[in-house]
mmCIF file of C-alpha atoms and ligand atoms in Angstrom:
data_model
loop_
_atom_site.group_PDB
_atom_site.id
_atom_site.type_symbol
_atom_site.label_atom_id
_atom_site.label_comp_id
_atom_site.label_asym_id
_atom_site.label_seq_id
_atom_site.Cartn_x
_atom_site.Cartn_y
_atom_site.Cartn_z
ATOM 1 C CA MET D 1 -50.256 -57.894 0.149
ATOM 2 C CA PRO D 2 -53.564 -57.284 2.223
ATOM 3 C CA THR D 3 -53.573 -55.802 5.189
ATOM 4 C CA ALA D 4 -56.442 -55.432 7.764
ATOM 5 C CA ALA D 5 -57.225 -51.782 8.559
ATOM 6 C CA TYR D 6 -59.360 -49.029 9.523
ATOM 7 C CA GLY D 7 -61.391 -46.903 7.841
ATOM 8 C CA VAL D 8 -64.578 -44.557 6.894
ATOM 9 C CA ALA D 9 -66.543 -45.533 3.923
ATOM 10 C CA ASP D 10 -68.482 -42.398 3.590
ATOM 11 C CA ALA D 11 -68.876 -38.728 5.362
ATOM 12 C CA THR D 12 -71.008 -39.750 7.673
ATOM 13 C CA ALA D 13 -70.416 -43.845 8.405
ATOM 14 C CA PRO D 14 -68.051 -44.569 11.645
ATOM 15 C CA LEU D 15 -64.854 -46.326 11.347
ATOM 16 C CA ALA D 16 -64.808 -49.957 10.446
ATOM 17 C CA PRO D 17 -62.345 -53.064 9.737
ATOM 18 C CA VAL D 18 -61.754 -53.092 6.291
ATOM 19 C CA THR D 19 -58.643 -54.664 3.972
ATOM 20 C CA ILE D 20 -56.614 -52.616 1.873
ATOM 21 C CA GLU D 21 -54.069 -53.697 -0.294
ATOM 22 C CA ARG D 22 -49.775 -52.744 0.079
ATOM 23 C CA ARG D 23 -47.278 -52.844 -2.283
ATOM 24 C CA ALA D 24 -44.629 -55.085 -2.353
ATOM 25 C CA PRO D 25 -41.463 -53.188 -1.462
ATOM 26 C CA GLY D 26 -39.597 -51.829 -4.398
ATOM 27 C CA PRO D 27 -36.017 -51.177 -5.313
ATOM 28 C CA LYS D 28 -36.202 -47.943 -2.787
ATOM 29 C CA ASP D 29 -39.045 -48.409 -0.585
ATOM 30 C CA VAL D 30 -38.997 -49.450 3.307
ATOM 31 C CA ALA D 31 -41.530 -51.868 4.400
ATOM 32 C CA ILE D 32 -42.538 -50.850 7.902
ATOM 33 C CA ASP D 33 -44.606 -53.083 11.015
ATOM 34 C CA ILE D 34 -46.699 -50.437 12.324
ATOM 35 C CA LEU D 35 -46.593 -49.509 16.591
ATOM 36 C CA TYR D 36 -48.192 -46.599 16.643
ATOM 37 C CA CYS D 37 -50.446 -44.190 15.101
ATOM 38 C CA GLY D 38 -51.814 -40.449 16.578
ATOM 39 C CA VAL D 39 -55.007 -39.676 16.167
ATOM 40 C CA CYS D 40 -55.147 -35.742 14.752
ATOM 41 C CA HIS D 41 -58.209 -33.683 14.520
ATOM 42 C CA SER D 42 -56.779 -33.715 10.446
ATOM 43 C CA ASP D 43 -58.199 -37.148 10.346
ATOM 44 C CA LEU D 44 -61.794 -36.366 11.445
ATOM 45 C CA HIS D 45 -61.969 -33.207 9.138
ATOM 46 C CA PHE D 46 -60.843 -34.885 6.150
ATOM 47 C CA ALA D 47 -63.214 -38.557 7.160
ATOM 48 C CA ARG D 48 -66.102 -36.113 7.271
ATOM 49 C CA SER D 49 -65.322 -34.323 4.103
ATOM 50 C CA GLU D 50 -64.988 -31.049 6.318
ATOM 51 C CA TRP D 51 -62.648 -29.431 3.880
ATOM 52 C CA PHE D 52 -64.009 -30.776 0.401
ATOM 53 C CA PRO D 53 -65.480 -33.936 -1.056
ATOM 54 C CA ALA D 54 -63.271 -36.954 0.098
ATOM 55 C CA SER D 55 -62.764 -40.332 -1.875
ATOM 56 C CA TYR D 56 -63.894 -42.844 -0.001
ATOM 57 C CA PRO D 57 -63.082 -45.324 1.182
ATOM 58 C CA VAL D 58 -60.471 -43.228 3.603
ATOM 59 C CA ILE D 59 -58.223 -44.558 5.462
ATOM 60 C CA PRO D 60 -56.540 -41.783 8.329
ATOM 61 C CA GLY D 61 -53.936 -41.998 10.336
ATOM 62 C CA HIS D 62 -50.151 -40.028 9.623
ATOM 63 C CA GLU D 63 -48.377 -40.511 12.635
ATOM 64 C CA ILE D 64 -46.891 -43.400 12.669
ATOM 65 C CA VAL D 65 -44.123 -44.928 14.233
ATOM 66 C CA GLY D 66 -43.013 -48.341 13.712
ATOM 67 C CA ARG D 67 -40.009 -50.688 12.794
ATOM 68 C CA VAL D 68 -38.510 -51.499 9.783
ATOM 69 C CA THR D 69 -39.269 -55.476 8.870
ATOM 70 C CA ALA D 70 -37.648 -54.892 4.818
ATOM 71 C CA VAL D 71 -36.188 -52.431 2.429
ATOM 72 C CA GLY D 72 -35.499 -52.384 -0.736
ATOM 73 C CA GLY D 73 -31.900 -52.924 -2.688
ATOM 74 C CA ASP D 74 -30.774 -49.256 -3.539
ATOM 75 C CA VAL D 75 -32.099 -48.267 0.228
ATOM 76 C CA THR D 76 -29.331 -46.466 1.841
ATOM 77 C CA LYS D 77 -30.575 -44.839 4.495
ATOM 78 C CA PHE D 78 -32.560 -47.061 6.692
ATOM 79 C CA LYS D 79 -32.427 -51.057 7.664
ATOM 80 C CA THR D 80 -34.031 -53.844 9.700
ATOM 81 C CA GLY D 81 -35.701 -53.303 13.029
ATOM 82 C CA GLN D 82 -34.804 -49.394 12.782
ATOM 83 C CA LEU D 83 -37.262 -47.272 14.442
ATOM 84 C CA VAL D 84 -38.801 -44.975 11.638
ATOM 85 C CA GLY D 85 -41.779 -42.309 11.571
ATOM 86 C CA VAL D 86 -44.075 -41.234 8.548
ATOM 87 C CA GLY D 87 -45.488 -38.471 8.773
ATOM 88 C CA CYS D 88 -48.349 -36.546 6.012
ATOM 89 C CA LEU D 89 -46.010 -36.798 3.206
ATOM 90 C CA VAL D 90 -45.596 -39.986 1.419
ATOM 91 C CA ASP D 91 -44.495 -38.025 -2.019
ATOM 92 C CA SER D 92 -43.583 -35.090 -3.772
ATOM 93 C CA CYS D 93 -42.928 -33.729 -7.220
ATOM 94 C CA ARG D 94 -38.819 -33.602 -5.823
ATOM 95 C CA THR D 95 -38.359 -31.121 -9.259
ATOM 96 C CA CYS D 96 -40.391 -27.857 -7.758
ATOM 97 C CA PRO D 97 -38.920 -25.058 -6.572
ATOM 98 C CA SER D 98 -40.183 -26.234 -3.206
ATOM 99 C CA CYS D 99 -39.039 -29.766 -2.993
ATOM 100 C CA GLN D 100 -35.911 -28.099 -4.219
ATOM 101 C CA GLU D 101 -35.357 -25.886 -1.218
ATOM 102 C CA HIS D 102 -37.098 -29.254 1.072
ATOM 103 C CA LEU D 103 -40.338 -27.839 1.540
ATOM 104 C CA GLU D 104 -42.073 -30.982 -0.043
ATOM 105 C CA ASN D 105 -44.890 -29.536 2.009
ATOM 106 C CA TYR D 106 -45.630 -26.636 -0.416
ATOM 107 C CA CYS D 107 -44.973 -28.518 -3.373
ATOM 108 C CA THR D 108 -47.099 -26.887 -6.703
ATOM 109 C CA THR D 109 -47.198 -29.549 -8.658
ATOM 110 C CA GLY D 110 -48.711 -32.223 -6.614
ATOM 111 C CA MET D 111 -47.214 -33.958 -2.987
ATOM 112 C CA VAL D 112 -48.908 -36.780 -2.426
ATOM 113 C CA MET D 113 -50.388 -37.265 0.970
ATOM 114 C CA THR D 114 -50.226 -40.306 3.220
ATOM 115 C CA TYR D 115 -53.928 -40.571 2.890
ATOM 116 C CA GLY D 116 -56.362 -39.737 0.518
ATOM 117 C CA SER D 117 -53.928 -38.971 -2.686
ATOM 118 C CA PRO D 118 -54.208 -40.450 -5.776
ATOM 119 C CA ASP D 119 -51.374 -43.101 -5.045
ATOM 120 C CA PRO D 120 -48.867 -42.980 -8.308
ATOM 121 C CA VAL D 121 -47.540 -46.802 -7.210
ATOM 122 C CA MET D 122 -50.797 -48.556 -6.869
ATOM 123 C CA GLY D 123 -53.740 -46.340 -8.086
ATOM 124 C CA GLY D 124 -56.183 -45.671 -6.255
ATOM 125 C CA MET D 125 -55.965 -43.110 -3.369
ATOM 126 C CA THR D 126 -53.593 -43.257 -0.285
ATOM 127 C CA ALA D 127 -54.010 -45.527 2.866
ATOM 128 C CA GLY D 128 -52.966 -44.187 6.434
ATOM 129 C CA GLY D 129 -51.972 -45.467 9.160
ATOM 130 C CA TYR D 130 -54.444 -46.764 10.863
ATOM 131 C CA THR D 131 -53.382 -49.847 10.095
ATOM 132 C CA THR D 132 -50.222 -52.472 10.877
ATOM 133 C CA ASP D 133 -48.409 -52.078 8.023
ATOM 134 C CA ILE D 134 -47.108 -49.482 5.096
ATOM 135 C CA VAL D 135 -44.287 -49.353 2.399
ATOM 136 C CA VAL D 136 -42.633 -46.151 1.949
ATOM 137 C CA ASP D 137 -40.567 -44.250 -0.484
ATOM 138 C CA GLN D 138 -37.153 -44.129 1.813
ATOM 139 C CA ASP D 139 -36.808 -40.641 0.699
ATOM 140 C CA PHE D 140 -40.145 -40.381 3.162
ATOM 141 C CA VAL D 141 -39.683 -42.107 5.703
ATOM 142 C CA LEU D 142 -37.962 -40.052 9.261
ATOM 143 C CA SER D 143 -35.484 -41.913 12.046
ATOM 144 C CA ILE D 144 -36.925 -41.782 14.954
ATOM 145 C CA PRO D 145 -34.503 -41.311 18.135
ATOM 146 C CA GLU D 146 -34.265 -44.614 20.265
ATOM 147 C CA ASN D 147 -34.159 -42.525 23.506
ATOM 148 C CA LEU D 148 -38.167 -41.111 22.899
ATOM 149 C CA ASP D 149 -40.917 -43.469 23.887
ATOM 150 C CA PRO D 150 -42.169 -44.320 20.300
ATOM 151 C CA ALA D 151 -45.846 -43.721 21.575
ATOM 152 C CA GLY D 152 -45.639 -40.136 22.674
ATOM 153 C CA ALA D 153 -43.289 -39.493 19.491
ATOM 154 C CA ALA D 154 -45.730 -40.622 16.638
ATOM 155 C CA PRO D 155 -47.671 -37.375 17.382
ATOM 156 C CA LEU D 156 -44.298 -35.864 16.577
ATOM 157 C CA LEU D 157 -45.327 -36.392 13.134
ATOM 158 C CA CYS D 158 -47.390 -34.333 12.345
ATOM 159 C CA ALA D 159 -48.938 -32.048 15.590
ATOM 160 C CA GLY D 160 -45.194 -31.636 16.560
ATOM 161 C CA ILE D 161 -43.773 -30.789 12.983
ATOM 162 C CA THR D 162 -46.267 -28.380 12.286
ATOM 163 C CA THR D 163 -46.027 -26.376 15.464
ATOM 164 C CA TYR D 164 -42.152 -26.515 14.871
ATOM 165 C CA SER D 165 -42.097 -25.354 11.607
ATOM 166 C CA PRO D 166 -44.019 -21.801 12.076
ATOM 167 C CA LEU D 167 -41.945 -21.341 15.402
ATOM 168 C CA ARG D 168 -39.000 -21.304 13.411
ATOM 169 C CA HIS D 169 -40.051 -19.777 10.526
ATOM 170 C CA TRP D 170 -40.562 -16.820 12.539
ATOM 171 C CA ASN D 171 -37.512 -16.724 14.308
ATOM 172 C CA VAL D 172 -38.624 -17.968 17.697
ATOM 173 C CA GLY D 173 -36.192 -18.095 20.597
ATOM 174 C CA THR D 174 -35.022 -17.111 23.902
ATOM 175 C CA GLY D 175 -36.744 -14.078 25.197
ATOM 176 C CA SER D 176 -39.716 -14.111 22.506
ATOM 177 C CA LYS D 177 -43.131 -13.654 23.941
ATOM 178 C CA VAL D 178 -45.085 -16.675 22.075
ATOM 179 C CA GLY D 179 -48.935 -17.167 22.046
ATOM 180 C CA VAL D 180 -50.369 -20.962 21.710
ATOM 181 C CA VAL D 181 -54.389 -20.508 21.453
ATOM 182 C CA GLY D 182 -55.904 -24.035 22.414
ATOM 183 C CA ILE D 183 -54.302 -26.863 24.226
ATOM 184 C CA GLY D 184 -55.443 -29.750 22.178
ATOM 185 C CA GLY D 185 -52.424 -32.178 19.906
ATOM 186 C CA LEU D 186 -51.094 -29.341 18.438
ATOM 187 C CA GLY D 187 -51.185 -26.617 21.349
ATOM 188 C CA HIS D 188 -49.586 -28.900 24.171
ATOM 189 C CA MET D 189 -46.654 -29.945 21.279
ATOM 190 C CA ALA D 190 -46.409 -26.219 20.914
ATOM 191 C CA ILE D 191 -46.188 -25.149 24.255
ATOM 192 C CA GLN D 192 -43.447 -27.581 24.493
ATOM 193 C CA LEU D 193 -41.239 -27.061 21.669
ATOM 194 C CA ALA D 194 -41.297 -22.833 22.293
ATOM 195 C CA ASN D 195 -40.678 -23.497 25.975
ATOM 196 C CA ALA D 196 -37.812 -25.554 24.909
ATOM 197 C CA MET D 197 -36.441 -22.993 22.221
ATOM 198 C CA GLY D 198 -36.031 -20.516 25.140
ATOM 199 C CA ALA D 199 -39.771 -18.189 24.456
ATOM 200 C CA GLU D 200 -41.879 -17.355 27.133
ATOM 201 C CA VAL D 201 -45.456 -18.895 26.644
ATOM 202 C CA THR D 202 -48.648 -17.539 27.284
ATOM 203 C CA VAL D 203 -51.813 -20.105 26.503
ATOM 204 C CA PHE D 204 -55.055 -19.228 25.346
ATOM 205 C CA THR D 205 -57.567 -21.809 26.193
ATOM 206 C CA THR D 206 -61.486 -22.328 26.469
ATOM 207 C CA SER D 207 -60.884 -24.978 29.198
ATOM 208 C CA PRO D 208 -59.567 -23.382 32.388
ATOM 209 C CA GLY D 209 -59.238 -27.029 33.720
ATOM 210 C CA LYS D 210 -55.946 -27.192 31.676
ATOM 211 C CA ALA D 211 -54.566 -24.675 32.775
ATOM 212 C CA GLU D 212 -52.412 -26.325 35.397
ATOM 213 C CA ASP D 213 -51.329 -29.222 32.511
ATOM 214 C CA ALA D 214 -50.255 -25.799 30.305
ATOM 215 C CA ARG D 215 -48.045 -25.162 33.294
ATOM 216 C CA LYS D 216 -46.597 -28.081 33.148
ATOM 217 C CA LEU D 217 -45.956 -28.089 30.218
ATOM 218 C CA GLY D 218 -44.327 -24.709 29.955
ATOM 219 C CA ALA D 219 -46.497 -21.770 29.840
ATOM 220 C CA SER D 220 -46.288 -19.421 31.965
ATOM 221 C CA HIS D 221 -48.785 -17.177 31.707
ATOM 222 C CA VAL D 222 -53.174 -19.261 31.077
ATOM 223 C CA VAL D 223 -55.599 -16.922 29.769
ATOM 224 C CA ILE D 224 -58.814 -18.170 29.645
ATOM 225 C CA SER D 225 -59.545 -16.907 25.557
ATOM 226 C CA LYS D 226 -63.856 -16.288 27.098
ATOM 227 C CA ASP D 227 -62.680 -13.644 28.869
ATOM 228 C CA GLU D 228 -62.702 -10.040 28.158
ATOM 229 C CA GLU D 229 -60.955 -9.054 30.820
ATOM 230 C CA GLN D 230 -58.135 -11.896 30.690
ATOM 231 C CA MET D 231 -57.709 -11.315 26.979
ATOM 232 C CA ASN D 232 -57.281 -7.087 27.620
ATOM 233 C CA ALA D 233 -54.980 -7.355 29.852
ATOM 234 C CA VAL D 234 -52.182 -9.348 27.382
ATOM 235 C CA ALA D 235 -52.662 -6.792 24.308
ATOM 236 C CA GLY D 236 -50.084 -5.998 22.884
ATOM 237 C CA THR D 237 -47.827 -8.004 24.679
ATOM 238 C CA LEU D 238 -46.658 -10.709 22.367
ATOM 239 C CA ASP D 239 -44.249 -11.114 19.382
ATOM 240 C CA PHE D 240 -45.737 -14.702 17.619
ATOM 241 C CA ILE D 241 -49.177 -16.382 17.727
ATOM 242 C CA ILE D 242 -49.739 -19.816 16.882
ATOM 243 C CA ASP D 243 -53.278 -20.645 16.712
ATOM 244 C CA THR D 244 -54.546 -24.588 16.589
ATOM 245 C CA VAL D 245 -57.731 -24.137 17.024
ATOM 246 C CA ALA D 246 -59.913 -26.758 15.206
ATOM 247 C CA ALA D 247 -62.774 -24.077 14.846
ATOM 248 C CA GLY D 248 -64.043 -20.965 13.912
ATOM 249 C CA HIS D 249 -63.281 -18.040 16.232
ATOM 250 C CA ASN D 250 -63.088 -14.561 16.104
ATOM 251 C CA LEU D 251 -59.387 -13.372 15.438
ATOM 252 C CA ASP D 252 -59.864 -9.951 16.697
ATOM 253 C CA PRO D 253 -58.050 -9.822 19.846
ATOM 254 C CA LEU D 254 -55.641 -12.169 19.371
ATOM 255 C CA VAL D 255 -54.456 -9.541 16.860
ATOM 256 C CA ALA D 256 -54.827 -7.380 19.698
ATOM 257 C CA ALA D 257 -52.485 -9.231 21.668
ATOM 258 C CA LEU D 258 -49.830 -9.070 19.444
ATOM 259 C CA LYS D 259 -47.366 -6.513 19.594
ATOM 260 C CA ARG D 260 -46.085 -3.620 16.522
ATOM 261 C CA ASP D 261 -44.983 -6.427 13.649
ATOM 262 C CA GLY D 262 -45.981 -9.428 15.811
ATOM 263 C CA VAL D 263 -47.643 -12.296 13.899
ATOM 264 C CA LEU D 264 -50.636 -14.399 13.882
ATOM 265 C CA CYS D 265 -50.183 -17.889 12.429
ATOM 266 C CA LEU D 266 -53.194 -20.133 12.191
ATOM 267 C CA VAL D 267 -52.565 -23.818 11.575
ATOM 268 C CA GLY D 268 -55.949 -24.994 12.343
ATOM 269 C CA VAL D 269 -58.169 -25.497 9.809
ATOM 270 C CA PRO D 270 -61.665 -25.186 10.447
ATOM 271 C CA ALA D 271 -64.807 -26.685 8.214
ATOM 272 C CA ASN D 272 -66.027 -25.201 5.468
ATOM 273 C CA ASP D 273 -69.157 -24.226 7.472
ATOM 274 C CA ASN D 274 -67.528 -22.843 10.728
ATOM 275 C CA PRO D 275 -65.187 -20.426 9.223
ATOM 276 C CA HIS D 276 -62.975 -17.881 11.051
ATOM 277 C CA PRO D 277 -65.390 -14.204 11.127
ATOM 278 C CA SER D 278 -63.420 -11.749 8.654
ATOM 279 C CA PRO D 279 -60.688 -10.185 10.770
ATOM 280 C CA ALA D 280 -61.194 -6.100 11.555
ATOM 281 C CA VAL D 281 -58.685 -4.759 8.687
ATOM 282 C CA MET D 282 -57.787 -1.208 11.192
ATOM 283 C CA GLY D 283 -56.638 -3.926 14.014
ATOM 284 C CA MET D 284 -53.986 -5.022 11.819
ATOM 285 C CA ILE D 285 -53.200 -1.786 9.418
ATOM 286 C CA PHE D 286 -52.406 0.166 13.855
ATOM 287 C CA GLY D 287 -49.813 -1.541 14.472
ATOM 288 C CA ARG D 288 -48.284 -3.930 10.715
ATOM 289 C CA LYS D 289 -49.592 -7.148 11.921
ATOM 290 C CA THR D 290 -49.319 -9.966 9.874
ATOM 291 C CA ILE D 291 -52.168 -12.494 9.742
ATOM 292 C CA ALA D 292 -49.929 -16.230 8.448
ATOM 293 C CA GLY D 293 -50.448 -20.000 8.131
ATOM 294 C CA SER D 294 -48.832 -22.548 8.157
ATOM 295 C CA LEU D 295 -48.726 -26.318 6.431
ATOM 296 C CA ILE D 296 -47.002 -28.809 8.459
ATOM 297 C CA GLY D 297 -43.318 -29.319 7.580
ATOM 298 C CA GLY D 298 -40.812 -30.709 4.653
ATOM 299 C CA LEU D 299 -39.073 -33.382 4.788
ATOM 300 C CA LYS D 300 -35.783 -32.111 6.811
ATOM 301 C CA GLU D 301 -37.321 -29.939 8.574
ATOM 302 C CA THR D 302 -39.196 -33.111 10.378
ATOM 303 C CA GLN D 303 -35.953 -34.267 10.979
ATOM 304 C CA GLU D 304 -34.724 -31.824 12.300
ATOM 305 C CA MET D 305 -37.006 -31.572 14.442
ATOM 306 C CA LEU D 306 -37.626 -35.594 15.482
ATOM 307 C CA ASP D 307 -33.902 -34.571 16.492
ATOM 308 C CA PHE D 308 -34.508 -31.156 18.757
ATOM 309 C CA CYS D 309 -37.460 -33.706 20.215
ATOM 310 C CA GLY D 310 -34.822 -36.462 21.029
ATOM 311 C CA THR D 311 -32.169 -33.574 21.844
ATOM 312 C CA HIS D 312 -34.465 -32.281 24.837
ATOM 313 C CA GLY D 313 -36.736 -35.069 26.047
ATOM 314 C CA ILE D 314 -39.588 -34.221 24.568
ATOM 315 C CA THR D 315 -42.536 -36.462 23.634
ATOM 316 C CA ALA D 316 -46.340 -35.860 23.518
ATOM 317 C CA GLU D 317 -48.713 -36.420 26.723
ATOM 318 C CA ILE D 318 -50.827 -39.504 24.920
ATOM 319 C CA GLU D 319 -53.468 -41.596 26.311
ATOM 320 C CA GLN D 320 -53.210 -45.214 24.177
ATOM 321 C CA ILE D 321 -56.221 -46.964 23.315
ATOM 322 C CA PRO D 322 -56.399 -49.792 21.267
ATOM 323 C CA MET D 323 -57.878 -49.695 17.790
ATOM 324 C CA GLN D 324 -61.724 -50.845 18.226
ATOM 325 C CA GLU D 325 -61.809 -47.745 20.825
ATOM 326 C CA ILE D 326 -61.328 -45.429 17.751
ATOM 327 C CA ASN D 327 -64.885 -43.877 17.097
ATOM 328 C CA THR D 328 -65.049 -42.974 20.829
ATOM 329 C CA ALA D 329 -61.986 -41.301 20.523
ATOM 330 C CA TRP D 330 -63.278 -39.237 17.397
ATOM 331 C CA ASP D 331 -66.073 -38.390 19.781
ATOM 332 C CA ARG D 332 -64.296 -37.439 22.428
ATOM 333 C CA MET D 333 -61.712 -35.592 20.378
ATOM 334 C CA LEU D 334 -64.719 -33.286 19.218
ATOM 335 C CA LYS D 335 -65.835 -32.280 22.545
ATOM 336 C CA GLY D 336 -61.572 -31.434 22.976
ATOM 337 C CA ASP D 337 -61.788 -34.496 25.721
ATOM 338 C CA VAL D 338 -58.169 -35.484 25.443
ATOM 339 C CA LYS D 339 -55.060 -35.073 27.228
ATOM 340 C CA TYR D 340 -53.425 -34.014 24.976
ATOM 341 C CA ARG D 341 -53.320 -37.007 22.028
ATOM 342 C CA PHE D 342 -55.043 -40.213 21.442
ATOM 343 C CA VAL D 343 -52.574 -43.012 20.280
ATOM 344 C CA ILE D 344 -53.776 -45.872 18.554
ATOM 345 C CA ASP D 345 -51.610 -48.800 19.895
ATOM 346 C CA MET D 346 -51.579 -51.079 17.055
ATOM 347 C CA GLN D 347 -50.701 -54.285 18.712
ATOM 348 C CA SER D 348 -54.503 -54.552 19.195
ATOM 349 C CA MET D 349 -55.216 -55.016 15.836
ATOM 350 C CA LYS D 350 -52.449 -58.052 15.664
ATOM 351 C CA GLY D 351 -53.709 -60.437 18.064
HETATM 352 P P1 NAP I 1 -57.302 -30.839 18.661
HETATM 353 O O1 NAP I 1 -56.897 -31.758 19.459
HETATM 354 O O2 NAP I 1 -58.615 -31.865 18.696
HETATM 355 O O3 NAP I 1 -57.303 -29.964 19.197
HETATM 356 C C1 NAP I 1 -58.421 -28.546 19.238
HETATM 357 C C2 NAP I 1 -57.821 -27.052 20.353
HETATM 358 O O4 NAP I 1 -58.928 -26.656 19.756
HETATM 359 C C3 NAP I 1 -59.294 -27.975 21.249
HETATM 360 O O5 NAP I 1 -58.585 -28.405 22.894
HETATM 361 C C4 NAP I 1 -59.824 -27.013 21.798
HETATM 362 O O6 NAP I 1 -58.212 -26.277 23.178
HETATM 363 C C5 NAP I 1 -59.367 -25.725 20.974
HETATM 364 N N1 NAP I 1 -60.897 -25.406 20.557
HETATM 365 C C6 NAP I 1 -61.770 -24.757 21.047
HETATM 366 N N2 NAP I 1 -62.699 -24.165 20.639
HETATM 367 C C7 NAP I 1 -62.749 -25.088 20.159
HETATM 368 C C8 NAP I 1 -64.526 -25.859 19.058
HETATM 369 N N3 NAP I 1 -65.435 -24.816 18.979
HETATM 370 N N4 NAP I 1 -63.957 -26.697 18.343
HETATM 371 C C9 NAP I 1 -62.888 -27.547 18.745
HETATM 372 N N5 NAP I 1 -61.637 -27.165 19.263
HETATM 373 C C10 NAP I 1 -61.736 -26.088 20.034
HETATM 374 O O7 NAP I 1 -56.631 -30.856 17.458
HETATM 375 P P2 NAP I 1 -55.521 -31.262 17.002
HETATM 376 O O8 NAP I 1 -55.169 -32.624 16.511
HETATM 377 O O9 NAP I 1 -54.466 -30.284 17.947
HETATM 378 O O10 NAP I 1 -55.898 -29.778 15.415
HETATM 379 C C11 NAP I 1 -56.567 -28.706 15.674
HETATM 380 C C12 NAP I 1 -56.450 -28.112 14.401
HETATM 381 O O11 NAP I 1 -55.034 -27.665 13.151
HETATM 382 C C13 NAP I 1 -57.189 -29.040 13.442
HETATM 383 O O12 NAP I 1 -58.270 -27.892 12.675
HETATM 384 C C14 NAP I 1 -56.393 -29.521 12.085
HETATM 385 O O13 NAP I 1 -57.097 -30.572 11.467
HETATM 386 C C15 NAP I 1 -55.559 -28.957 12.145
HETATM 387 N N6 NAP I 1 -54.339 -28.952 11.456
HETATM 388 C C16 NAP I 1 -53.493 -28.549 10.705
HETATM 389 C C17 NAP I 1 -52.356 -28.800 10.519
HETATM 390 C C18 NAP I 1 -51.574 -27.795 8.906
HETATM 391 O O14 NAP I 1 -50.620 -28.101 8.876
HETATM 392 N N7 NAP I 1 -52.102 -26.439 8.843
HETATM 393 C C19 NAP I 1 -51.739 -30.280 10.721
HETATM 394 C C20 NAP I 1 -52.405 -30.484 11.311
HETATM 395 C C21 NAP I 1 -53.358 -30.512 12.058
HETATM 396 P P3 NAP I 1 -58.770 -25.481 24.904
HETATM 397 O O15 NAP I 1 -59.925 -26.544 25.493
HETATM 398 O O16 NAP I 1 -57.162 -25.581 25.052
HETATM 399 O O17 NAP I 1 -59.841 -24.326 24.224
HETATM 400 ZN ZN1 ZN I 2 -52.503 -34.447 11.689
HETATM 401 ZN ZN1 ZN I 3 -42.757 -30.700 -5.667
#
């Protein structure tokens, strides 16, 4: 089916209207009318080939919420009219050790990303959520709790799970002292999730103007990361830090903020030409500290995160935009001028 979308033709082109081809739903497929799609900083990194050369055109978008319009004959998990989500993955090998452990996000033989992966069904590359419709295998579709605002729930599909998964993996809970670095799409979810898990949250930001919002989201302490005195004051105080910053920066003061055996988990992925400076080994050795990384989350954990957000009433703080304003939104995201996630209202494509 020809479907209206927005995509980029090369690494420097703006987003522009393009027609893509969606498959007719197969027996295990769910067809979804997209209501909202969040705008992740990864969309921009990827479309501009900041990590590796992308195959063009790129149709970004992996924070998708919509309603089921049709299901294939073998679909048991979803029915027409249901509110559903699609995140960063639309398939995986299903047999490797990671897939067997519900960690499709670490599939060793090739997961299929929602956009920019070879499409095993249609050929060509997969196309993401900057469009009106998508067809996805039921095993990669999530159920969205109906009590959540659908637009505010869209960013949970990437920003939510990317921060929830490491918080869970490193056992954040009541009494944990957690740091969140960067208050953007991911960071503002991390504050809310860590707070709901019972942690005491310290935020590290380069933007003093975000301090009040950080507190409203659940942070107990706000540290201006460019202020050396403030950074020194929190040395040795945190169990776990999640770093969501989309650009290279000095990790040493963050390692210093950890207690003995603390973990600094990197989830922000700076562009290749802007890497983090190599951290000081001494800073890690004294205190047996870990610098780790984490990639989104598996399907089972993504559903767990959505249900957790349903129970706790957690959604993203969003600014809704029509698709036609996406280029301005990307420019503003680059400047850190977003509170705290742009979400495209797909009605703007259906007029
Ligand atoms: P975002 O909304 O743009 O937020 C990034 C935040 O980083 C900014 O709001 C800003 O917060 C801080 N920052 C400080 N210095 C910066 C600089 N020079 N340039 C840009 N940001 C700076 O981005 P996002 O969507 O949350 O994504 C954050 C990063 O995570 C991106 O690199 C993205 O690709 C990556 N990501 C990774 C995964 C994964 O699975 N690991 C999943 C999704 C996204 P303050 O103003 O508070 O300093
Ligand atoms: Zn993302
Ligand atoms: Zn696999």
